[in-house]
Short mmCIF file of C-alpha atoms and ligand atoms in Angstrom, two decimals:
data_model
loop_
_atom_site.label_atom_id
_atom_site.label_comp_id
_atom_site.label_asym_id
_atom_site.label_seq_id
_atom_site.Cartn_x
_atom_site.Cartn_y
_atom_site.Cartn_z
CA UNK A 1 95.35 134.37 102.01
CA UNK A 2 94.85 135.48 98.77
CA UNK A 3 97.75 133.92 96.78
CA UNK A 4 97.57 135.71 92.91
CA UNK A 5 100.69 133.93 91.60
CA UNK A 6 103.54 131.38 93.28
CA UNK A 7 106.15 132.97 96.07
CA UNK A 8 108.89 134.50 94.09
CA UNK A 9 110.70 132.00 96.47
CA UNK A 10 109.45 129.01 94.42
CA UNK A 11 110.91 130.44 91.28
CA UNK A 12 114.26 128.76 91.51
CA UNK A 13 112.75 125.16 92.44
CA UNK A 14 110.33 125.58 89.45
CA UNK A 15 113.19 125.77 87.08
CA UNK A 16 115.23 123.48 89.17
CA UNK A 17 112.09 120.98 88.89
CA UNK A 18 111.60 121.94 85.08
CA UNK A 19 115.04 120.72 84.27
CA UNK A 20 114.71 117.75 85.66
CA UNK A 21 111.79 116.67 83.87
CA UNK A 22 113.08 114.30 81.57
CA UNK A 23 109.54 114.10 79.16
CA UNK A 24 109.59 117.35 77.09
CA UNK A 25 106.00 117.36 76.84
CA UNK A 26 105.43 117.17 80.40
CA UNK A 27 107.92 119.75 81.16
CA UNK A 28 106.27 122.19 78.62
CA UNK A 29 103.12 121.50 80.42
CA UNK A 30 104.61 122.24 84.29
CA UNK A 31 106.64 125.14 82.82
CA UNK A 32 103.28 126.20 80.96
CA UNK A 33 101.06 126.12 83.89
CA UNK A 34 103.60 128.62 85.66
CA UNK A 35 103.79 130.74 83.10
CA UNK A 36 101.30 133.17 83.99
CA UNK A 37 103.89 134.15 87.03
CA UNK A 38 107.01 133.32 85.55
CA UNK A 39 107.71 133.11 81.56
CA UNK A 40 110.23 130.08 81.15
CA UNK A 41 113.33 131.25 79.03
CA UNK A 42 112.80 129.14 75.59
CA UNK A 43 116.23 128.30 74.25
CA UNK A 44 117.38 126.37 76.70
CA UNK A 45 114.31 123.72 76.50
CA UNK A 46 114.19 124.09 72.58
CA UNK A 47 117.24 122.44 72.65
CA UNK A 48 116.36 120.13 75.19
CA UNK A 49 113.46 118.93 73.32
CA UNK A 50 114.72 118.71 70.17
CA UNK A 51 117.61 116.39 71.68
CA UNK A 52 114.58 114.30 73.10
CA UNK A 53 112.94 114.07 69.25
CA UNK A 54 110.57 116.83 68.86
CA UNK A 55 110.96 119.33 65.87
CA UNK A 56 110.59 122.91 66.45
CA UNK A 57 107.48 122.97 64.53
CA UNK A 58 105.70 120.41 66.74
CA UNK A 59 107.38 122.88 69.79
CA UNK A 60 105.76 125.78 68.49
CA UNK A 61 102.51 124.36 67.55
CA UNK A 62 102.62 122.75 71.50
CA UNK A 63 103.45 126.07 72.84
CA UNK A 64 100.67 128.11 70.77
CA UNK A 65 98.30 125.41 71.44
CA UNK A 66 99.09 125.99 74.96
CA UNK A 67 98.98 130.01 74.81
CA UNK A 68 95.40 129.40 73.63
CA UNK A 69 94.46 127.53 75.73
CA UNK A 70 95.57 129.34 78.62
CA UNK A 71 93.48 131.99 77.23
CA UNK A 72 90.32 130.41 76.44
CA UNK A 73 90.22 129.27 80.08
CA UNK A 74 91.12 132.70 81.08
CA UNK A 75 89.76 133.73 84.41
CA UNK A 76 88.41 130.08 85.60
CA UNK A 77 91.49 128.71 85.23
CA UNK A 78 93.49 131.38 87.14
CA UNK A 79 90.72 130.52 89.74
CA UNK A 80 91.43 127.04 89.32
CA UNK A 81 95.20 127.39 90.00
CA UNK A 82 94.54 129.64 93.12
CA UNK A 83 92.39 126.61 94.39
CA UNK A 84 95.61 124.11 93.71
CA UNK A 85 97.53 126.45 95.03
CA UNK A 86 95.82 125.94 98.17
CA UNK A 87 94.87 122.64 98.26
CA UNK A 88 98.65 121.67 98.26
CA UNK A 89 99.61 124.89 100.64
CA UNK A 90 101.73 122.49 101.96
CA UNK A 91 103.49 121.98 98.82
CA UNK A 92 103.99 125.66 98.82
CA UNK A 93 107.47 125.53 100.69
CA UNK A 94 108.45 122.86 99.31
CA UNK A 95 106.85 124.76 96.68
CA UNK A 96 103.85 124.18 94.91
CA UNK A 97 103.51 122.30 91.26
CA UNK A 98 100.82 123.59 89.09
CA UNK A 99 99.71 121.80 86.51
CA UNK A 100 97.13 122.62 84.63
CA UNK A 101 94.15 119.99 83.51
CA UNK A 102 93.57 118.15 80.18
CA UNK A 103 97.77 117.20 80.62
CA UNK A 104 97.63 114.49 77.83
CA UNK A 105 97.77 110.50 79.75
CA UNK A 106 100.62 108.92 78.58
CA UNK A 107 98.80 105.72 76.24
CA UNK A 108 97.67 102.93 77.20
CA UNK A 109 99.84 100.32 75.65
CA UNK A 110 98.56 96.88 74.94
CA UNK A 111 100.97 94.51 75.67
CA UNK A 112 102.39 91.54 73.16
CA UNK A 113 100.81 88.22 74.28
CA UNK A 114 104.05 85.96 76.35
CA UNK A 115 103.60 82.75 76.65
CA UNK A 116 105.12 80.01 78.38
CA UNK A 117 107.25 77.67 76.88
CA UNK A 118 108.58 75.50 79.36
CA UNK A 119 107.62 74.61 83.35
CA UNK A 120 109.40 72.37 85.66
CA UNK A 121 109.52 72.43 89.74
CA UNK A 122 112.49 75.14 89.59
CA UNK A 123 111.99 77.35 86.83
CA UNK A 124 109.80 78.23 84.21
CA UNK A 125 110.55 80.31 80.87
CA UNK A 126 108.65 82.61 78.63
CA UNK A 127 108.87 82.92 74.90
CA UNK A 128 109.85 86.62 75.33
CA UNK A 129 113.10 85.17 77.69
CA UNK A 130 111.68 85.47 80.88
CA UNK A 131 112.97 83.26 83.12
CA UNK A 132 111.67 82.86 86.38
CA UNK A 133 113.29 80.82 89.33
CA UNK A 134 110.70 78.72 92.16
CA UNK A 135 113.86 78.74 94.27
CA UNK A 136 112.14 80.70 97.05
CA UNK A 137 108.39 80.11 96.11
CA UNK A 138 106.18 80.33 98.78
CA UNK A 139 102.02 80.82 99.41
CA UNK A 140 100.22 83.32 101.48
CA UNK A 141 96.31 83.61 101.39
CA UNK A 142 94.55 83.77 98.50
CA UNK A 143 93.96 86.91 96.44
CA UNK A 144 90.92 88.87 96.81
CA UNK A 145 89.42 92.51 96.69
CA UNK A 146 86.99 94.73 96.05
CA UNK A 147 87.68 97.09 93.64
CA UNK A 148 85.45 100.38 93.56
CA UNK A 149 83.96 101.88 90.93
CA UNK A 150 84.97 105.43 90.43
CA UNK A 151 82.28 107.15 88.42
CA UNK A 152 81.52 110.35 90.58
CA UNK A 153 78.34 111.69 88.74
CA UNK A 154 77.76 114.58 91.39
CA UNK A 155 81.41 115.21 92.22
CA UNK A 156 81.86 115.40 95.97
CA UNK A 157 78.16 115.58 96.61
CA UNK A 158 78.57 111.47 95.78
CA UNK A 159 78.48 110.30 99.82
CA UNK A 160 75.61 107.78 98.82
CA UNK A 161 77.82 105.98 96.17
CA UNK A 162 76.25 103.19 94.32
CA UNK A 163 78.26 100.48 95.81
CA UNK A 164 76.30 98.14 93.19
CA UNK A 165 78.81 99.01 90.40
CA UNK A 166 82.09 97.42 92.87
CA UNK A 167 83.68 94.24 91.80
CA UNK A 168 84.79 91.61 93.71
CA UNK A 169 87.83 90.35 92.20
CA UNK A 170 90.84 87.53 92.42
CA UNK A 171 93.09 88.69 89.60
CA UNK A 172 95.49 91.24 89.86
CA UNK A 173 95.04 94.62 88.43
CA UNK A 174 98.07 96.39 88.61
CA UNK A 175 101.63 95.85 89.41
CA UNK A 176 103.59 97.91 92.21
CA UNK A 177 107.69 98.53 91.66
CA UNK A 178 109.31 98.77 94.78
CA UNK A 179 112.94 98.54 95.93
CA UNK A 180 114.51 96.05 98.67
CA UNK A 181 116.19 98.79 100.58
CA UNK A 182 119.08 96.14 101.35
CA UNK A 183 122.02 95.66 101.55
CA UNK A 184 124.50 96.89 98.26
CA UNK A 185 127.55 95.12 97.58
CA UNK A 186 130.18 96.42 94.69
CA UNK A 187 128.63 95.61 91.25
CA UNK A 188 131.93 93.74 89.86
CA UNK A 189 133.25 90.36 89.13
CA UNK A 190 135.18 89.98 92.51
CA UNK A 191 132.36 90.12 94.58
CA UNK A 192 130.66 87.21 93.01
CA UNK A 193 130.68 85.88 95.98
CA UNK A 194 129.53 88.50 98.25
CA UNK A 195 126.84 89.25 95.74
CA UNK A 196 125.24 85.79 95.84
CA UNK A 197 125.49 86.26 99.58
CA UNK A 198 123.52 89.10 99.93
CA UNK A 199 121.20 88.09 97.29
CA UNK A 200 120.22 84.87 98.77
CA UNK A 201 119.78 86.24 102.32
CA UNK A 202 117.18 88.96 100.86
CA UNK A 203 115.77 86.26 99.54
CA UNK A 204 114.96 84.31 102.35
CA UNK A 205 114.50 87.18 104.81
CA UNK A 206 111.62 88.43 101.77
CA UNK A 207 109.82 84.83 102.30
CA UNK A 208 109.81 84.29 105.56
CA UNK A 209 107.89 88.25 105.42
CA UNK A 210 106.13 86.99 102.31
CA UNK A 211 106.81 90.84 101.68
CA UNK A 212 106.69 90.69 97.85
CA UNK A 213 105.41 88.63 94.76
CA UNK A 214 108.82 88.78 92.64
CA UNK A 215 112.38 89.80 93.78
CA UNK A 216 114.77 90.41 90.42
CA UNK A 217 118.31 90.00 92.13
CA UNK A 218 121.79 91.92 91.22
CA UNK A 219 122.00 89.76 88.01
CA UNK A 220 118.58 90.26 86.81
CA UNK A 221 117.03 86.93 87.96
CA UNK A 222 113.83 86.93 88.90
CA UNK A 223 112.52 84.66 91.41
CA UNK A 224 108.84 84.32 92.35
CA UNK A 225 108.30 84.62 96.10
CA UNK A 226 104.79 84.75 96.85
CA UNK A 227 102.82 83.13 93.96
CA UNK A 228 100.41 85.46 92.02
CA UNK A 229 97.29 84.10 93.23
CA UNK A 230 97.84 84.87 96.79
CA UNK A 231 98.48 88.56 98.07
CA UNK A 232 101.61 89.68 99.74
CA UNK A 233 102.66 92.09 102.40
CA UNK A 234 104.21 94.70 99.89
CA UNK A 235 101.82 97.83 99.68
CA UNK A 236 100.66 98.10 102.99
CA UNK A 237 98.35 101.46 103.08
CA UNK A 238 98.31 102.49 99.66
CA UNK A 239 95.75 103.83 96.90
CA UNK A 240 95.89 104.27 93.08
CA UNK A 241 92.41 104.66 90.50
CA UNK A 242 92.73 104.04 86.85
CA UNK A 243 89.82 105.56 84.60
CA UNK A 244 87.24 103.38 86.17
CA UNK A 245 88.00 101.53 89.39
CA UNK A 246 89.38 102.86 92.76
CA UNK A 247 92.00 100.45 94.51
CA UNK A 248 92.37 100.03 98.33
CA UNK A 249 95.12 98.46 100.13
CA UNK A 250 97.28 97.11 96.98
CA UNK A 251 98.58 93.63 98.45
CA UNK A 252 95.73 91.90 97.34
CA UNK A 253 95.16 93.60 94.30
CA UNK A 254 98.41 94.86 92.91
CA UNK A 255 101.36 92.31 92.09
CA UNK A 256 104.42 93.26 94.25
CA UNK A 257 107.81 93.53 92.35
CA UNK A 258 110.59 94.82 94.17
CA UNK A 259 114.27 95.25 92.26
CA UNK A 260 117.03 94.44 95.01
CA UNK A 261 118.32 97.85 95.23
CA UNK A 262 117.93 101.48 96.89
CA UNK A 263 116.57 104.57 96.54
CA UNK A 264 117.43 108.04 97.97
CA UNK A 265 115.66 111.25 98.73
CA UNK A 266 114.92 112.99 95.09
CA UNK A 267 116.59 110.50 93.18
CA UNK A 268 116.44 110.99 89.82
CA UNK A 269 118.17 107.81 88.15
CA UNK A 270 117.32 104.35 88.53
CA UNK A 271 120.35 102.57 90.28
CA UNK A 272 119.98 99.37 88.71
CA UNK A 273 121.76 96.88 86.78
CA UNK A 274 121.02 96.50 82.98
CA UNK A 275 120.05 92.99 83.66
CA UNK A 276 117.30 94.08 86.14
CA UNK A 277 115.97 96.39 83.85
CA UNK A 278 115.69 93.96 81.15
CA UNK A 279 114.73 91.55 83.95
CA UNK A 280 112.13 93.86 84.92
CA UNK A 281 110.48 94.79 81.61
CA UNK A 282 110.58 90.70 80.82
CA UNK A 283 108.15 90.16 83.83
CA UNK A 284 106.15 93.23 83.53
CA UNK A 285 105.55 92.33 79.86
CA UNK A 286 104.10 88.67 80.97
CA UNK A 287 102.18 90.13 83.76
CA UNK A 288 100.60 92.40 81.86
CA UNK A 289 100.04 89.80 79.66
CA UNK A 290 98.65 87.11 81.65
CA UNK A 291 96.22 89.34 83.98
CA UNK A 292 95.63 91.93 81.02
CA UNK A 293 97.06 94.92 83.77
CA UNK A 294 96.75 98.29 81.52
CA UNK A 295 100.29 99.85 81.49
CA UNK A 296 98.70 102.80 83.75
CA UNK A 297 98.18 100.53 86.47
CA UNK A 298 102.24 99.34 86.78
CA UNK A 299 103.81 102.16 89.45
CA UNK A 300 105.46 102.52 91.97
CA UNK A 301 105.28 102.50 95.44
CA UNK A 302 106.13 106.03 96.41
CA UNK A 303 103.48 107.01 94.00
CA UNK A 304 100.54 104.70 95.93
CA UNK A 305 101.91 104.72 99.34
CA UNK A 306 100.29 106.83 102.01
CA UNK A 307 99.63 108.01 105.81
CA UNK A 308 96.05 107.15 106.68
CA UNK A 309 96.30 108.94 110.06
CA UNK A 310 97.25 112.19 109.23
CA UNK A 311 96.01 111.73 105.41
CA UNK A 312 99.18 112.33 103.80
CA UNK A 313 100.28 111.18 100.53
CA UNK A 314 104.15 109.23 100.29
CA UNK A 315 104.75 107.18 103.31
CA UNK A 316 106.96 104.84 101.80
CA UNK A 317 109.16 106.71 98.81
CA UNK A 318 110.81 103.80 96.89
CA UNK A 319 111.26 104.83 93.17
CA UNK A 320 109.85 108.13 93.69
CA UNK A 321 111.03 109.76 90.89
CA UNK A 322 113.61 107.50 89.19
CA UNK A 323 111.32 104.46 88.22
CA UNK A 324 112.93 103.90 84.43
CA UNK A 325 109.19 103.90 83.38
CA UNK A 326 110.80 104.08 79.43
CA UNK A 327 113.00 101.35 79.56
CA UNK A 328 110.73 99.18 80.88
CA UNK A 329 108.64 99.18 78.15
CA UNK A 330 106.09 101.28 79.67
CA UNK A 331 104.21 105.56 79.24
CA UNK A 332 105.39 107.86 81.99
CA UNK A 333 103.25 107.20 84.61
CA UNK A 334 104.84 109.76 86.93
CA UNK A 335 102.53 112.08 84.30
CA UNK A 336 99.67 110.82 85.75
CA UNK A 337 97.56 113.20 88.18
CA UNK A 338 98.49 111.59 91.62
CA UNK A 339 94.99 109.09 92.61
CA UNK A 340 96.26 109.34 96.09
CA UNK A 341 95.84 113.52 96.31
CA UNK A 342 93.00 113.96 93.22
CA UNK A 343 90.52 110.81 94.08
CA UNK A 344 91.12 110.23 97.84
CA UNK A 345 91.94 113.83 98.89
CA UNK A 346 95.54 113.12 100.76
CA UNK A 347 97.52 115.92 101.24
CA UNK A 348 101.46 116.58 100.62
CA UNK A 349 103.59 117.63 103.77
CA UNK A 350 106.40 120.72 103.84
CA UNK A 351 109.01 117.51 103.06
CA UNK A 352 107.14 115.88 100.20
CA UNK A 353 109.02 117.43 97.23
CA UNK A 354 112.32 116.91 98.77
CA UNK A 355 111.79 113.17 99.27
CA UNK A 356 109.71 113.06 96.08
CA UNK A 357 111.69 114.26 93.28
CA UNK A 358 110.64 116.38 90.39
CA UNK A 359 108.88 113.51 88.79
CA UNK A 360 106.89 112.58 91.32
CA UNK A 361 105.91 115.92 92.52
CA UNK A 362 104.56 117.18 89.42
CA UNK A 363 102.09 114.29 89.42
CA UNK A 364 101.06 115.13 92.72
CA UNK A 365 100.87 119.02 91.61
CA UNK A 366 98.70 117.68 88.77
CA UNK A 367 96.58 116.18 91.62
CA UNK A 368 96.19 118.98 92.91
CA UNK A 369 95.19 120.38 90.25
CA UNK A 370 92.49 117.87 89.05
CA UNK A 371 91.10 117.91 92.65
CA UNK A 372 90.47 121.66 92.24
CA UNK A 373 88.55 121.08 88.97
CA UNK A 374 86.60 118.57 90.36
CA UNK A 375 85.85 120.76 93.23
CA UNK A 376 84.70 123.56 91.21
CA UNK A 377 83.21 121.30 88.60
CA UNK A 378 80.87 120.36 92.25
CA UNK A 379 80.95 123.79 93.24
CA UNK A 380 81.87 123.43 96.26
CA UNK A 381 84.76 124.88 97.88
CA UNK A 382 88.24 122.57 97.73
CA UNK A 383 88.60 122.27 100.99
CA UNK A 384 84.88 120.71 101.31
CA UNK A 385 85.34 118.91 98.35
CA UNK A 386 89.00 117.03 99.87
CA UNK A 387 86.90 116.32 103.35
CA UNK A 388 84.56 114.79 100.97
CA UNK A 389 87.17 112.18 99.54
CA UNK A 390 88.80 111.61 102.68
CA UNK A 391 85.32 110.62 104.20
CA UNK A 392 84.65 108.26 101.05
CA UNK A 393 88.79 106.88 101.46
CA UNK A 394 87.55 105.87 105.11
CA UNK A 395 84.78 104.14 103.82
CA UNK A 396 86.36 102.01 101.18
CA UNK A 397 88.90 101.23 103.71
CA UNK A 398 86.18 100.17 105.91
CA UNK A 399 84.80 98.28 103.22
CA UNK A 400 88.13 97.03 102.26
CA UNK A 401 88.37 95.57 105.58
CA UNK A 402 85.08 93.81 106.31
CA UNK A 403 86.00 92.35 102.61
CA UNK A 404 89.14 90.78 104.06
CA UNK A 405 87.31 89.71 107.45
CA UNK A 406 84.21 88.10 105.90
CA UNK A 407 87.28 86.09 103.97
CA UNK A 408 89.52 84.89 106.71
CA UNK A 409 86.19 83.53 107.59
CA UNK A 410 85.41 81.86 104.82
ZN1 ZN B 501 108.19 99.44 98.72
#
């Protein structure tokens, strides 16, 4: 089907979506790469914007700078959005995000050097106030991974790929945010007790599963499960790419954090404690500092989680949209085309937006997008150019696995 411009149908969930894009810039983009069907009303974000820091004469120079753009691209990009269009068709009733390429990353932010100041059996502290407690410390096997290199010189024509360039690795590269899923107890001064309880029965239940690396609890304290060096059972199948390596199966080479809360379907706002979040953006700021993770590699699971049997992306959809990315100290990386969809071709079912939230989805709409470009950039069709990825995902996984085998042998 020839599909000019979005349903009329998806018209209300792009504003709906739009308004609940809490970056202006990144809502200027997703309302910009709808435009050509559906001109945004201005005022309304104007103000929006303005609230979030931007004067109207950045706006305007954004929105010109867009208009042009648009127009240089002219007929290619049109093309271009068709192709997105159909590479997420299943996006389409959910509806469809288009983004359109060349969305500024959000920076790359070194982070300030932590170091530790004190270390005893129980606990340790950092001179940036991190404590962390050994209460529950456990080991699982050692850390190790291959981690692929993603230069694509002849876009999907790139079935040969130079496995030379992969690294075999011990150190983590990334981080992965998830939440516990367990039980909630009342947030207040009563339930002390109750609290504690719950807390400490996670706790266990998350060693015994060596499920994650860290657990921060109620009260912000963060307690090391799984020690860094060895991998733990938090990621299951899941994918992510940063500007130069492809990832695989993140328990060995993403750190797992998990924040004991929960998450529902579209959430928009974290519901956390203050302490965790300060608890949270303590640890992320000494791993990043100890393994020298680039802020783009700390997300969340929703966003590297997927179906390898019916190559879908978002199997598991903790923090899909309301990881507090900000407050943590770290750029949006819900702007971020979505690895999982652009670099290993996964698709989005009818339900993903729903689940996802606006945040997520426009990073998998950006994807989209980016897959399409790379496509035509081959030229070869999308379609082609997806089967292409998904044949190459196999074969990492493949990889992944004889990597794992060859060291349980070891
Ligand atoms: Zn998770």
């Amino acid at each position: 089907m020839n599909r000019s411009q979005p349903d009329p149908a998806a018209i209300p969930w792009i504003n709906w979506t739009a308004q609940r894009i809490p970056d202006p810039v990144v809502r200027l983009r997703f309302l910009r790469a709808a435009a050509p069907a559906w001109q945004p009303k201005p005022p309304r974000k104007f103000s929006r914007a303005r609230s979030a820091g931007l004067s109207l004469l950045a706006l305007a120079a954004l929105l010109a700078a867009g208009r042009l753009a648009v127009a240089r691209r002219g007929a290619k990009a049109f093309s271009h959005a068709q192709a997105a269009v159909a590479v997420s068709a299943n996006l389409v009733n959910a509806p469809v995000v288009i983004i359109p390429a060349g969305m500024a990353l959000p920076k790359a932010e070194s982070a300030p050097e932590i170091w530790q100041v004190e270390k005893t059996a129980a606990f340790e502290t950092y001179s940036n106030g991190l404590r962390i407690d050994n209460k529950f410390s456990t080991g699982n096997h050692p850390r190790s991974y291959l981690a692929f290199a993603a230069a694509r010189s002849g876009g999907a024509q790139d079935d040969a790929r130079d496995r030379t360039q992969d690294e075999a690795r011990t150190n983590p590269a990334g981080i992965v945010y998830h939440t516990t899923e367990s039980l909630q107890a009342p947030f207040e001064p009563d339930q002390n007790g109750k609290l504690k309880q719950v807390g400490e029965s996670l706790l266990d239940y998350v060693k015994r599963k060596k499920a994650y690396n860290f657990v921060i609890d109620r009260f912000g304290r963060v307690f090391r499960v799984v020690q860094e060096a060895d991998a733990a059972e938090h990621a299951g199948y899941s994918v992510w790419s940063d500007e130069k390596w492809l990832y695989v199966n993140l328990n060995e080479s993403f750190i797992g954090v998990s924040v004991e809360t929960q998450t529902s379907p579209g959430q928009m706002e974290a519901a956390v404690t203050s302490a965790q979040i300060r608890a949270t953006a303590m640890l992320t700021e000494m791993l990043r500092s100890r393994y020298h993770i680039p802020a783009g590699n700390c997300v969340t699971h929703a966003q590297v989680s997927v179906n390898p049997t019916r190559m879908l992306a978002g199997y598991h959809m903790d923090w899909a949209s309301s990881f507090p990315f900000e407050e943590i100290g770290l750029p949006n990386n819900y702007a971020r085309p979505l690895p999982s969809v652009a670099a290993f071709g996964f698709e989005c079912d009818a339900n993903y937006s729903r689940t996802a939230g606006a945040r997520l989805s426009a990073g998998a709409g950006l994807g989209a997008w980016e897959l399409a470009e790379r496509a035509a950039a081959a030229g070869v069709s999308v379609s082609a150019y997806r089967k292409s990825l998904q044949n190459q995902y196999r074969d990492l996984l493949a990889a992944t696995r004889g990597a794992v085998v060859s060291h349980e042998g070891d």
